[in-house]
Short mmCIF file of C-alpha atoms in Angstrom, two decimals:
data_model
loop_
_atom_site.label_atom_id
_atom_site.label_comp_id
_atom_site.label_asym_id
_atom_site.label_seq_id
_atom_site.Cartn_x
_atom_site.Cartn_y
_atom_site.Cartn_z
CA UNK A 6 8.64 -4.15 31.02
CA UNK A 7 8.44 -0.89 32.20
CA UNK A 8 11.11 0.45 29.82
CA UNK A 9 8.99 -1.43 26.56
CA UNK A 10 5.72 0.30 28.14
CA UNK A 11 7.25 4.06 28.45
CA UNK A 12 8.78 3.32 25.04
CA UNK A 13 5.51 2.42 23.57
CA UNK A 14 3.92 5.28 25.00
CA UNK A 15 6.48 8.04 24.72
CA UNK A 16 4.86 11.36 24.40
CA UNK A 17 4.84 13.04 21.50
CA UNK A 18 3.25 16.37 19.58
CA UNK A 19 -0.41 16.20 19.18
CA UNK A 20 -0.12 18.05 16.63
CA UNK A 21 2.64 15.78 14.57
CA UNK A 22 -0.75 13.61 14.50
CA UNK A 23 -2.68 16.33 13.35
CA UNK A 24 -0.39 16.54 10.41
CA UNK A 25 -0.22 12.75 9.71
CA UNK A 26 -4.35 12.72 9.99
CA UNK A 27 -4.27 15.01 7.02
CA UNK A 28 -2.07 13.54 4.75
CA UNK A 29 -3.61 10.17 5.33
CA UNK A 30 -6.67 11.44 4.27
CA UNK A 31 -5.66 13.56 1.38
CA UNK A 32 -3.58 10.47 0.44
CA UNK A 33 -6.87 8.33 1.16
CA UNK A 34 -8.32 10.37 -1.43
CA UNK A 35 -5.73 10.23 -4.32
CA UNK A 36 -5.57 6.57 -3.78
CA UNK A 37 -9.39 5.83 -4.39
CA UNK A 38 -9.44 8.43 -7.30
CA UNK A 39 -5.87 7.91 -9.04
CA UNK A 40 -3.81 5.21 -7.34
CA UNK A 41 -5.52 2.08 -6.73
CA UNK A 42 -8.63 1.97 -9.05
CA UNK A 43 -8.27 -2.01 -10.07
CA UNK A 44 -10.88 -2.35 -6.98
CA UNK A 45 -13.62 -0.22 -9.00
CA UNK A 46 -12.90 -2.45 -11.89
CA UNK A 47 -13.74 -5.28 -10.40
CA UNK A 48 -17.27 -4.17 -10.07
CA UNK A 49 -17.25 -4.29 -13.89
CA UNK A 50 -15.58 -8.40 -14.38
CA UNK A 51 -18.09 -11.48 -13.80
CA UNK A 52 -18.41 -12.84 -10.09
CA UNK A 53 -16.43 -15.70 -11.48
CA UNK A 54 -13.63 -14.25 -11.00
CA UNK A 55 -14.24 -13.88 -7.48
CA UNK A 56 -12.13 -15.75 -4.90
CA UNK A 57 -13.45 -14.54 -1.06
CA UNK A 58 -10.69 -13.86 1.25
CA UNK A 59 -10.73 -15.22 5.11
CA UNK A 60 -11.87 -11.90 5.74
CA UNK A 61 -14.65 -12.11 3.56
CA UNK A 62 -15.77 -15.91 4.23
CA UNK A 63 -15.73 -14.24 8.01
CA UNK A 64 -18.18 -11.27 7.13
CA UNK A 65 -20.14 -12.92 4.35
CA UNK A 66 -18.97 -9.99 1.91
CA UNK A 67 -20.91 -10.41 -1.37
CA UNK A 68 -18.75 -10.24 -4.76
CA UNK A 69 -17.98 -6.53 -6.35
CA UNK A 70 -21.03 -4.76 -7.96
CA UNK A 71 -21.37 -1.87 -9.74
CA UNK A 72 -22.89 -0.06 -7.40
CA UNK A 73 -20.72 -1.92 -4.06
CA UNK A 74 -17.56 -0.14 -5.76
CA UNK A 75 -19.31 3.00 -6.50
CA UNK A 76 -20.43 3.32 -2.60
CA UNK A 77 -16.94 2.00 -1.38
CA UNK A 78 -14.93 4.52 -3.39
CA UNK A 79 -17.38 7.90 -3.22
CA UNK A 80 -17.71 6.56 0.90
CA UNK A 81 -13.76 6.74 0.99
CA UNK A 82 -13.74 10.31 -1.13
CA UNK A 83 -16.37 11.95 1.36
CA UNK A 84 -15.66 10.50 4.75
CA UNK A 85 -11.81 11.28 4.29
CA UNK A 86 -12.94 14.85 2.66
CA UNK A 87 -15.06 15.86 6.11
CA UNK A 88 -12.17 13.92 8.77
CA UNK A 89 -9.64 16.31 6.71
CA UNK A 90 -11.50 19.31 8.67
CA UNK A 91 -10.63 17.56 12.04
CA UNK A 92 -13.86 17.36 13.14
CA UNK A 93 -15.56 14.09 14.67
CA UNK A 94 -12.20 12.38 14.38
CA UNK A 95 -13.41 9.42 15.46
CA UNK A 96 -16.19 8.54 13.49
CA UNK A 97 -15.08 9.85 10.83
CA UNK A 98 -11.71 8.46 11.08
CA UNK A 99 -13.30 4.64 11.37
CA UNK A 100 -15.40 5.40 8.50
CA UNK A 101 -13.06 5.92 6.26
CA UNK A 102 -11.20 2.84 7.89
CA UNK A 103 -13.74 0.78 7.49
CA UNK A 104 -14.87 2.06 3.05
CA UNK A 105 -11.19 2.33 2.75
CA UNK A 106 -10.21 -1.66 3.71
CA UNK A 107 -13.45 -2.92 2.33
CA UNK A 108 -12.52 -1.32 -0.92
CA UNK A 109 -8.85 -2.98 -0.69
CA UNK A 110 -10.46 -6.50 0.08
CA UNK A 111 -12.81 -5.61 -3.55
CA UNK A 112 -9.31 -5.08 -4.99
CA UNK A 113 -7.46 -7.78 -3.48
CA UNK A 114 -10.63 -10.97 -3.68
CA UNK A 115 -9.89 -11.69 -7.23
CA UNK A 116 -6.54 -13.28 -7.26
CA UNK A 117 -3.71 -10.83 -6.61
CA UNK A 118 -3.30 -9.49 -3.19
CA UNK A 119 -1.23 -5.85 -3.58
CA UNK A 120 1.43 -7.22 -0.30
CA UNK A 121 2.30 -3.85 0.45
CA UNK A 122 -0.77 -2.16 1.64
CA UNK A 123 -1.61 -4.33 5.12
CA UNK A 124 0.41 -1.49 7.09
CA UNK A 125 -1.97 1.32 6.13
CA UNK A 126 -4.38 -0.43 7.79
CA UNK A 127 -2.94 0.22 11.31
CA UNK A 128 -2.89 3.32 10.88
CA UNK A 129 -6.37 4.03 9.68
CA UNK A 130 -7.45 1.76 12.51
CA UNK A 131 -5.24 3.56 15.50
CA UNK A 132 -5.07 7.69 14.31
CA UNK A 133 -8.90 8.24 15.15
CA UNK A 134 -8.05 6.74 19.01
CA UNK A 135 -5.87 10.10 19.33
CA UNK A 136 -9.40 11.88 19.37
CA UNK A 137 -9.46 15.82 18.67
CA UNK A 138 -5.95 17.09 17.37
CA UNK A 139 -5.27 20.44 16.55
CA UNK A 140 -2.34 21.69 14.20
CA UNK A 141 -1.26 24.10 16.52
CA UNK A 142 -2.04 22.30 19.73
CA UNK A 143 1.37 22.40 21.37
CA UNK A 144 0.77 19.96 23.82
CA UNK A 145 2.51 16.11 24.38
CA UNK A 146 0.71 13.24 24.70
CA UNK A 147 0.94 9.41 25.38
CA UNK A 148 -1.88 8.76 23.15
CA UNK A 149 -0.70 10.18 20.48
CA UNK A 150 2.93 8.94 21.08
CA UNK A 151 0.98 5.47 21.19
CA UNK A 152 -0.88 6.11 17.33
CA UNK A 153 2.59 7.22 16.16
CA UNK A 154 4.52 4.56 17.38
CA UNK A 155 1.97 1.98 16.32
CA UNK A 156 2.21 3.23 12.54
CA UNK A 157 6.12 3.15 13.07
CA UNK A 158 6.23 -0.56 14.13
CA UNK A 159 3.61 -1.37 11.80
CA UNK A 160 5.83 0.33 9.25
CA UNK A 161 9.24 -1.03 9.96
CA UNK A 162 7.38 -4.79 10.19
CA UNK A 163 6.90 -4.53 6.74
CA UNK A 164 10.51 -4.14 5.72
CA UNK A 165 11.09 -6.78 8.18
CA UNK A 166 8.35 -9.10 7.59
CA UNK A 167 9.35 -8.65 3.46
CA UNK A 168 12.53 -10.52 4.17
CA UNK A 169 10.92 -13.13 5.95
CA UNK A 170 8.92 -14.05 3.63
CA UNK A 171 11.41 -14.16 0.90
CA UNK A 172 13.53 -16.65 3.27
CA UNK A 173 10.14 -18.82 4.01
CA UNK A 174 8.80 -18.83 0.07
CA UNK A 175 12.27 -18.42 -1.61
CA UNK A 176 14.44 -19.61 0.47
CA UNK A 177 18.47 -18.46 1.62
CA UNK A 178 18.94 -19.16 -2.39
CA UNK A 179 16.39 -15.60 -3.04
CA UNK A 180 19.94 -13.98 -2.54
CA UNK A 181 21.24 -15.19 -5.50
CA UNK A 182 18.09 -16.00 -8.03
CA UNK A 183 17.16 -14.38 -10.68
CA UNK A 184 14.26 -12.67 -8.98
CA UNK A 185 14.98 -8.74 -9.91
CA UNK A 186 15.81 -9.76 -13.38
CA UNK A 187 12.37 -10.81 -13.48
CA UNK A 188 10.93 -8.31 -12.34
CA UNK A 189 12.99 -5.85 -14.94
CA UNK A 190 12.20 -8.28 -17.84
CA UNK A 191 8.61 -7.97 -16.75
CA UNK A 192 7.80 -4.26 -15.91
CA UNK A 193 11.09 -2.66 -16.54
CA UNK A 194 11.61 1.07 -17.66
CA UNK A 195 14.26 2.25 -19.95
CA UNK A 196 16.08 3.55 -16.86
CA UNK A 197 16.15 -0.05 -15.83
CA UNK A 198 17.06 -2.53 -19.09
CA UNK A 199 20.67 -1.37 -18.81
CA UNK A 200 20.42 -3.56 -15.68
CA UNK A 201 19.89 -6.56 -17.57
CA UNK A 202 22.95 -5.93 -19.04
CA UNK A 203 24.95 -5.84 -16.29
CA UNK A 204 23.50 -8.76 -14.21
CA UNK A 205 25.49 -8.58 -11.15
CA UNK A 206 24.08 -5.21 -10.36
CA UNK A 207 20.79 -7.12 -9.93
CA UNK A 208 22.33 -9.87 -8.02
CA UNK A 209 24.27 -7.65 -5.52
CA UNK A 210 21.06 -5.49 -4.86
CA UNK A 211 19.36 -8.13 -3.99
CA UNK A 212 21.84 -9.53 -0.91
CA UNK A 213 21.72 -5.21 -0.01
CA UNK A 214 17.92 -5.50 -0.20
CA UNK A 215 17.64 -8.89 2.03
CA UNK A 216 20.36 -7.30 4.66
CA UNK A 217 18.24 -3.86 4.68
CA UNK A 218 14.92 -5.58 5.12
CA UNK A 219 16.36 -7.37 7.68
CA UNK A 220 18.23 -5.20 9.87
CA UNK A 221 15.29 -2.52 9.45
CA UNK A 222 14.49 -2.43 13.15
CA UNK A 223 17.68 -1.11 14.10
CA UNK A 224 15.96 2.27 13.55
CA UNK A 225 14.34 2.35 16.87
CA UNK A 226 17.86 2.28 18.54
CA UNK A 227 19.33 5.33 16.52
CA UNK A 228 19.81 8.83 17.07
CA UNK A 229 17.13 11.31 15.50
CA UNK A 230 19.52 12.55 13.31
CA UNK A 231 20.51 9.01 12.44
CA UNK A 232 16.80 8.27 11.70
CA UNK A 233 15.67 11.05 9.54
CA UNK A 234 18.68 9.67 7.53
CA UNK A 235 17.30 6.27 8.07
CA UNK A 236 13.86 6.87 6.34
CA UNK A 237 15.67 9.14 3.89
CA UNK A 238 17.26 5.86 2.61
CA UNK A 239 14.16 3.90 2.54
CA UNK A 240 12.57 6.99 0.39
CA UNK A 241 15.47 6.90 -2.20
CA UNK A 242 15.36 2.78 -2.23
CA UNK A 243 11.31 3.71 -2.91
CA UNK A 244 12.19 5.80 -5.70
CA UNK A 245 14.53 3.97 -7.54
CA UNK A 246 11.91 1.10 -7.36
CA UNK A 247 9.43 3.07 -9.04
CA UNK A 248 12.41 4.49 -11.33
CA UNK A 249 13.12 0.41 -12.78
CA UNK A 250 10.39 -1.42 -12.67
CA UNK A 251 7.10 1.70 -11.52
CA UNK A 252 6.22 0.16 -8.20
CA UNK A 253 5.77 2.26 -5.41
CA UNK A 254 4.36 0.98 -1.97
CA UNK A 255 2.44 4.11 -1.95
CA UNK A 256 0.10 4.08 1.92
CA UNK A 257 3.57 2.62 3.04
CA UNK A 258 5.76 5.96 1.87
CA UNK A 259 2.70 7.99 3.81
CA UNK A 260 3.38 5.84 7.03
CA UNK A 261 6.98 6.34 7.07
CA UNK A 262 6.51 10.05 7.51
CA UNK A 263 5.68 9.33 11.17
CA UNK A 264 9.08 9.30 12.02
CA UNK A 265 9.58 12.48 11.09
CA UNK A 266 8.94 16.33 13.05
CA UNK A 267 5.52 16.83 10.66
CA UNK A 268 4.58 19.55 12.83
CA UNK A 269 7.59 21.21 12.39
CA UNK A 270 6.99 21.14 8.87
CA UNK A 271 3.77 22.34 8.54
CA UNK A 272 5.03 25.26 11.23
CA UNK A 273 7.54 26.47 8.60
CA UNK A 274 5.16 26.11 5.92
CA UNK A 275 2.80 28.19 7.79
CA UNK A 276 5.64 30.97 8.43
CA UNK A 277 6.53 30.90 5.04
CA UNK A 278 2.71 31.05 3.85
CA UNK A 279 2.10 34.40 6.33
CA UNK A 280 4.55 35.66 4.50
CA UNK A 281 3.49 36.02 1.00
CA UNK A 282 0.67 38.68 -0.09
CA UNK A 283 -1.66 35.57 -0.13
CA UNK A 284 -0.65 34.77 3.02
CA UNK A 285 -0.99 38.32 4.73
CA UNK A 286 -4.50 38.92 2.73
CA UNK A 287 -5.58 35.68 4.30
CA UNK A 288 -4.56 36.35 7.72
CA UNK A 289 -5.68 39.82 7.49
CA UNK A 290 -9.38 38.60 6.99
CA UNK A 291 -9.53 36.31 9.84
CA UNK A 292 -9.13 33.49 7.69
CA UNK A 293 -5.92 31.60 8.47
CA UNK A 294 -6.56 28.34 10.12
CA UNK A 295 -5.68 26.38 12.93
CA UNK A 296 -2.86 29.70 14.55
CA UNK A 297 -5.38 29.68 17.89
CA UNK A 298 -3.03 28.87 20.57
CA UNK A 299 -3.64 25.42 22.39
CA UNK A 300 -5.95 25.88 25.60
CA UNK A 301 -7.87 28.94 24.45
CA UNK A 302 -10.41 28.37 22.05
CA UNK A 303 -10.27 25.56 20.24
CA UNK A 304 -12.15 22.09 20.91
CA UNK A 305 -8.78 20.32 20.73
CA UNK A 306 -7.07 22.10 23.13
CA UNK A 307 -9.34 21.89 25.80
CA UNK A 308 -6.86 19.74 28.41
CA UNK A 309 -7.43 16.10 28.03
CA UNK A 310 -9.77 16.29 24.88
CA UNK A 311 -10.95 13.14 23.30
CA UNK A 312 -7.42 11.58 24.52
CA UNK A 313 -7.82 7.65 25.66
CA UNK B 3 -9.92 7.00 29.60
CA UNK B 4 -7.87 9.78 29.87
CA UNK B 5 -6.13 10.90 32.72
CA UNK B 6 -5.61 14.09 32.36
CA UNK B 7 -2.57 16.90 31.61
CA UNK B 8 0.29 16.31 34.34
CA UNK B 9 2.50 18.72 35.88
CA UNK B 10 5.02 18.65 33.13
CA UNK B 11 2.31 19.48 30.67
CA UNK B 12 1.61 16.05 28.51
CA UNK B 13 -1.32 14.95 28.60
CA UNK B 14 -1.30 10.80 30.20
CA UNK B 15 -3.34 7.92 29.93
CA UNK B 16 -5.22 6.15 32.10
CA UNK B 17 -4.02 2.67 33.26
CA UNK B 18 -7.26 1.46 31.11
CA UNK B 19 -6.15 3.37 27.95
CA UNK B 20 -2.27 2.30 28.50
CA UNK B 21 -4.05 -1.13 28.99
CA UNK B 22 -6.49 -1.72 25.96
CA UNK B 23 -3.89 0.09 23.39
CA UNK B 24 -0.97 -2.29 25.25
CA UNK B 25 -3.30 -5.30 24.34
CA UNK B 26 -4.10 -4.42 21.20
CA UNK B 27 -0.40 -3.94 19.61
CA UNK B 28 0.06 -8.08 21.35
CA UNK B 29 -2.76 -9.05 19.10
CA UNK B 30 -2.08 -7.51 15.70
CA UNK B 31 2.13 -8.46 16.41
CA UNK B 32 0.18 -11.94 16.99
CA UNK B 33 -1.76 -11.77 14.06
CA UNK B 34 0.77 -10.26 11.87
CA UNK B 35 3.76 -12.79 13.00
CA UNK B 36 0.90 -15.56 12.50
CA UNK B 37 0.44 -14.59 9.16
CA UNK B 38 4.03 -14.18 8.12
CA UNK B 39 4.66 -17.51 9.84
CA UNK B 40 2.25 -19.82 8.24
CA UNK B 41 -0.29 -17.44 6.48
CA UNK B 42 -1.12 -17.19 2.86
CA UNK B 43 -2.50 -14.62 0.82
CA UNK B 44 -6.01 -15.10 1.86
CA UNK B 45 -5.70 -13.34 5.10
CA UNK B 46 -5.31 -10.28 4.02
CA UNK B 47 -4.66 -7.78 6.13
CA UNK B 48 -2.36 -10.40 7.96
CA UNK B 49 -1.09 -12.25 4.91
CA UNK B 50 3.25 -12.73 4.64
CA UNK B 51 4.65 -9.57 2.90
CA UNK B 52 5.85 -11.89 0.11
CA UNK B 53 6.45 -9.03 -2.27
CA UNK B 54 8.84 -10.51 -4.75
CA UNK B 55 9.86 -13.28 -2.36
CA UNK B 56 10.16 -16.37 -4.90
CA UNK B 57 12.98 -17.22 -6.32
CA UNK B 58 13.24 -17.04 -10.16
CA UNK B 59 16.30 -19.50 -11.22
CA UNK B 60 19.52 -17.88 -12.35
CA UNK B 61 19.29 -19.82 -15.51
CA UNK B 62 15.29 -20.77 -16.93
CA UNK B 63 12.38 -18.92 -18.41
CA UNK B 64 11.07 -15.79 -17.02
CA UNK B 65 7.27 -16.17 -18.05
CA UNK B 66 4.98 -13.27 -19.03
CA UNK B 67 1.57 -14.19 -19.64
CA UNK B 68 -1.18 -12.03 -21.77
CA UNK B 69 -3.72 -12.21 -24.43
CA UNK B 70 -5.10 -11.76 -27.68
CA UNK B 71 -8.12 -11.59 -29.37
CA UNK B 72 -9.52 -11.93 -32.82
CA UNK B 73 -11.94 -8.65 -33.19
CA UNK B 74 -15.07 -8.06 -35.35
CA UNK B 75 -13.21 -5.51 -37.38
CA UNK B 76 -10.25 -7.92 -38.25
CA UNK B 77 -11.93 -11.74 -37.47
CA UNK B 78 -8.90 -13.61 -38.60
CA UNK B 79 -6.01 -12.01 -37.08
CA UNK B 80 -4.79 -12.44 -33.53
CA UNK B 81 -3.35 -9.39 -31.93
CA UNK B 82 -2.24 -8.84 -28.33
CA UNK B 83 -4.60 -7.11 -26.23
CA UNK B 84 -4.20 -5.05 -22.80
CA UNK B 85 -4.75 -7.65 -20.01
CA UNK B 86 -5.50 -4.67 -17.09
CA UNK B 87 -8.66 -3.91 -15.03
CA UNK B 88 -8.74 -0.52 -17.13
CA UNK B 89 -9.06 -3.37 -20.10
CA UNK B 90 -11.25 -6.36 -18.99
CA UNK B 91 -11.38 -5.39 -15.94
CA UNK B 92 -8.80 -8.10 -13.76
CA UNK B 93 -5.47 -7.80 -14.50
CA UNK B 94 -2.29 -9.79 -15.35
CA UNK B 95 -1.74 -11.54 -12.22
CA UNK B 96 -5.09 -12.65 -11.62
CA UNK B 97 -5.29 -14.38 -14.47
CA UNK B 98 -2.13 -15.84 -13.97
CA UNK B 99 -3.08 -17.08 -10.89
CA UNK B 100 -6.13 -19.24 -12.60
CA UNK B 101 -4.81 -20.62 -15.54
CA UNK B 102 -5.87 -24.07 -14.52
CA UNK B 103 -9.56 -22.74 -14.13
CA UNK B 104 -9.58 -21.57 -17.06
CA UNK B 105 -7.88 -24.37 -18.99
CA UNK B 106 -10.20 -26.44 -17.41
CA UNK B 107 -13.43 -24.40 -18.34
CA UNK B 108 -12.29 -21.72 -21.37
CA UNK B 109 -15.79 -20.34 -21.50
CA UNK B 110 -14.45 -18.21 -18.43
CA UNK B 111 -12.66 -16.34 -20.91
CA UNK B 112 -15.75 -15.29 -22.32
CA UNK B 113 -16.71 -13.29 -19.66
CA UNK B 114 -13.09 -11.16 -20.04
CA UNK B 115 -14.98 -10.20 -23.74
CA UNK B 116 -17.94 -9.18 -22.35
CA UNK B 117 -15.98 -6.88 -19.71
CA UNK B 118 -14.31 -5.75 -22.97
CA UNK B 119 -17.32 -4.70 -24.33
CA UNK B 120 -18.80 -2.94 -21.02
CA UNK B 121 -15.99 -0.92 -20.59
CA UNK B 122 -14.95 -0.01 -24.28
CA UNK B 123 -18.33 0.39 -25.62
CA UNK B 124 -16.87 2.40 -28.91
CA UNK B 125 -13.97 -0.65 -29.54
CA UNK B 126 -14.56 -3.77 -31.57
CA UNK B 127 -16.08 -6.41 -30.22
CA UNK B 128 -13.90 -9.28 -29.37
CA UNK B 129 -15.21 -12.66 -31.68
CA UNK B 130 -12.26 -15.32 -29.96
CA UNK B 131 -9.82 -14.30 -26.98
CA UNK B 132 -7.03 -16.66 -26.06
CA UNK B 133 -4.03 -16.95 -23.38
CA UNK B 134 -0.67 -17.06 -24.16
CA UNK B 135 2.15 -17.63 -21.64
CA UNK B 136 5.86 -15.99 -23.10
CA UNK B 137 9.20 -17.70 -22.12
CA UNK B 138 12.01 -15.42 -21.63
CA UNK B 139 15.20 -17.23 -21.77
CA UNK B 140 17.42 -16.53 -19.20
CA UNK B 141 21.01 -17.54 -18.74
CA UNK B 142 23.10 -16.87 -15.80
CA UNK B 143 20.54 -13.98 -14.86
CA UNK B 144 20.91 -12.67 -18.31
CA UNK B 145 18.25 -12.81 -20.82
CA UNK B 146 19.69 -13.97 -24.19
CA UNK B 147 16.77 -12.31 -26.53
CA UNK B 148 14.93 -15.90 -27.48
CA UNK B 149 11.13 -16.05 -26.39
CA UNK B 150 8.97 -19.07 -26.40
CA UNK B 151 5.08 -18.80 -26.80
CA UNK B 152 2.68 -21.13 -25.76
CA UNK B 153 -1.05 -20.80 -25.95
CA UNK B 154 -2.91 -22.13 -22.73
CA UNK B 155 -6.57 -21.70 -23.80
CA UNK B 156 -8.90 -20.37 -25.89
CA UNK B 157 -12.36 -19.69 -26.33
CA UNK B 158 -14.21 -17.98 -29.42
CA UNK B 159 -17.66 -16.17 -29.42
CA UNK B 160 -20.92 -18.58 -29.73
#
């Protein structure tokens, strides 16, 4: 027990949270605006249509409106715009939790539930508990180790989860059905028909898939080096999926990045940034970001701030 | 809730933090396994990840359902329309997933016109719409090039 609880709350950079905070809300952003737009839609097709989830029956959520969509996605577009400054990242953080899953239910409470976006919803729920995070806080901490480790199980569950239901819906015969033909014949690209051609490339994917899906987990037990490779699988897998048949579990490719050194990242990208003219113009004018060092200045490195 | 920065420099939890978070990841594993288990779509977050998770037979028809419509510019012809939210605004699968609904009460199609019209104010209106299911034969996980179309309902303007 104790081994499960140090594992679960393993320190780990505040500021690797930091840098997941911003691209979930820069991705929370795109997503309303670009990604997932059938949800704003919906405020435009007859209530009849309408089909309440549990969720729904639960909170007594009305059908889409108009004006319901246009409050959900602009909600979504500001909240995540203002928690991208860092500021109030708790509030802010649930708010956009809260537009952001209402907005999927609009989407999803007319007959065709998108199965790859529950995960997301962890960690919109779980980053804000973190509390102030700075990108250059230095610092370790259990609570964000906890937020990180939540969106990694959360992620990995889906892989996991994926294969179970193919076992419980279609059975140990999914392996060898015709279910990725399908789904070329249906939304194929040209990169994908030759597939069709060659069916047993279809088939054997499918018994790689189900074996992938289910061993998934084993991540947790590898090295880091081992892991990065790990998620760099699952990212190539992603993209060839989009490549065939232009599905991408989009929030899902943003959670997968907590496995990986963000802060790191985004330290390099700094370096390289103070390099350029830009850069040194920038810095020059007191305007670079975020380069206070932790416990000097800045709300989020006060010790203990907003952590628990 | 916080119990401060330690010697080593990381900042801990207290055992009320390590104890609400520990509680929480028991009840969404619950909820998520529960769903999974013997879930269905409708609970949403918690609903099985049952992304392509049928089974399509190695040898039977792949279907592929969409519509047409007769227009006010052309009244007489049929002619495959885009069945997307950007369109009518539901897509494919939803109404895929009603089809006895709307066999049952075609008037509903109506309403997929009048969506028409709110969103593509400048395109014809749409006088009759109507469903039609395509069957891709498949052999041996190979489709031979024959397609069979049915239509499921239909429904023309008042």
């Amino acid at each position: 027990m104790n081994r499960l609880a140090s594992w679960l709350f393993t320190p780990m950079p505040v500021a690797r949270v930091a840098v997941l905070r911003l691209l979930v809300f820069a991705f929370v952003i795109i997503d309303v605006l670009f990604l997932h737009t059938s949800g704003w839609y919906h405020g435009q097709a007859d209530p009849v249509w309408y089909e309440p989830l549990v969720m729904g029956e639960m909170l007594h959520l009305p059908p889409a409106s108009v004006l319901l969509v246009e409050v959900l996605k602009w909600g979504c577009v500001i909240a995540a715009a203002l928690a991208l400054t860092g500021r109030a990242p708790r509030l802010l953080g649930w708010t956009v939790a809260v537009c952001w899953i209402w907005y999927q239910y609009v989407a999803f409470s007319y007959g065709k539930v998108d199965h790859d976006r529950a995960d997301f919803v962890v960690a919109l729920a779980l980053l804000p508990t973190v509390g102030l995070a700075h990108l250059s806080d230095k610092r370790r901490s259990e609570a964000a180790g906890f937020a990180l480790r939540a969106v990694q199980m959360a992620a990995i569950a889906t892989y996991f989860l994926s294969a179970w239901a193919k076992l419980r819906f279609g059975g140990l015969e999914w392996v060898n059905s015709a279910t990725m033909v399908r789904a070329v014949v249906r939304r194929g690209t040209p990169w994908a028909e030759w597939l069709l051609e060659i069916p047993f490339t279809l088939h054997w994917f499918q018994w790689v898939l189900m074996a992938a899906e289910l061993t998934a987990p084993v991540i947790f037990l590898l090295s880091e080096k081992w892991r990065r490779r790990a998620v760099a699988a699952w990212f190539a897998f992603h993209a060839m999926t989009y490549a065939a048949i232009t599905i991408a579990f989009w929030p899902h490719l943003v959670m997968m990045l907590a496995f990986l050194p963000l802060e790191e990242y985004a330290n390099w990208l700094r370096a390289r940034w103070g390099r350029t003219r830009i850069g040194r113009w920038w810095s020059e004018r007191g305007l670079s970001s975020g380069a206070e060092p932790p416990g000097v200045s800045t709300p989020a490195s006060r010790p203990g701030a907003g952590v628990g | 809730m916080n119990a401060g920065e330690g010697q080593s420099g990381v900042l801990r939890l207290s055992r009320l933090g390590r104890a609400w978070r520990a509680g929480l990841v028991v009840a969404l594993t619950a909820l998520f396994c529960a769903g999974s288990l013997v879930g269905n779509d409708h609970w949403w977050p918690f609903s099985p990840w049952r992304m392509f998770a049928t089974s399509q037979a190695a040898t039977g028809s792949v279907w592929s359902t969409g519509i047409e419509v007769r227009t006010a510019d052309d009244p007489n012809t049929w002619v495959p329309a885009r069945l997307t939210p950007e369109n009518v605004g539901v897509n494919r699968a939803e109404v895929e997933g009603r089809i006895p609904q709307i066999q049952a009460d075609p008037a509903r199609l109506g309403t997929l016109a009048a969506s028409h019209a709110r969103l593509r104010p400048g395109s014809a209106a749409w006088l009759g719409l109507r469903v039609v299911r395509h069957k891709i034969i498949v052999v041996d996980r190979e489709p031979t090039g024959e397609v069979e179309t049915d239509v499921l309902a239909e429904w023309s303007a008042p």
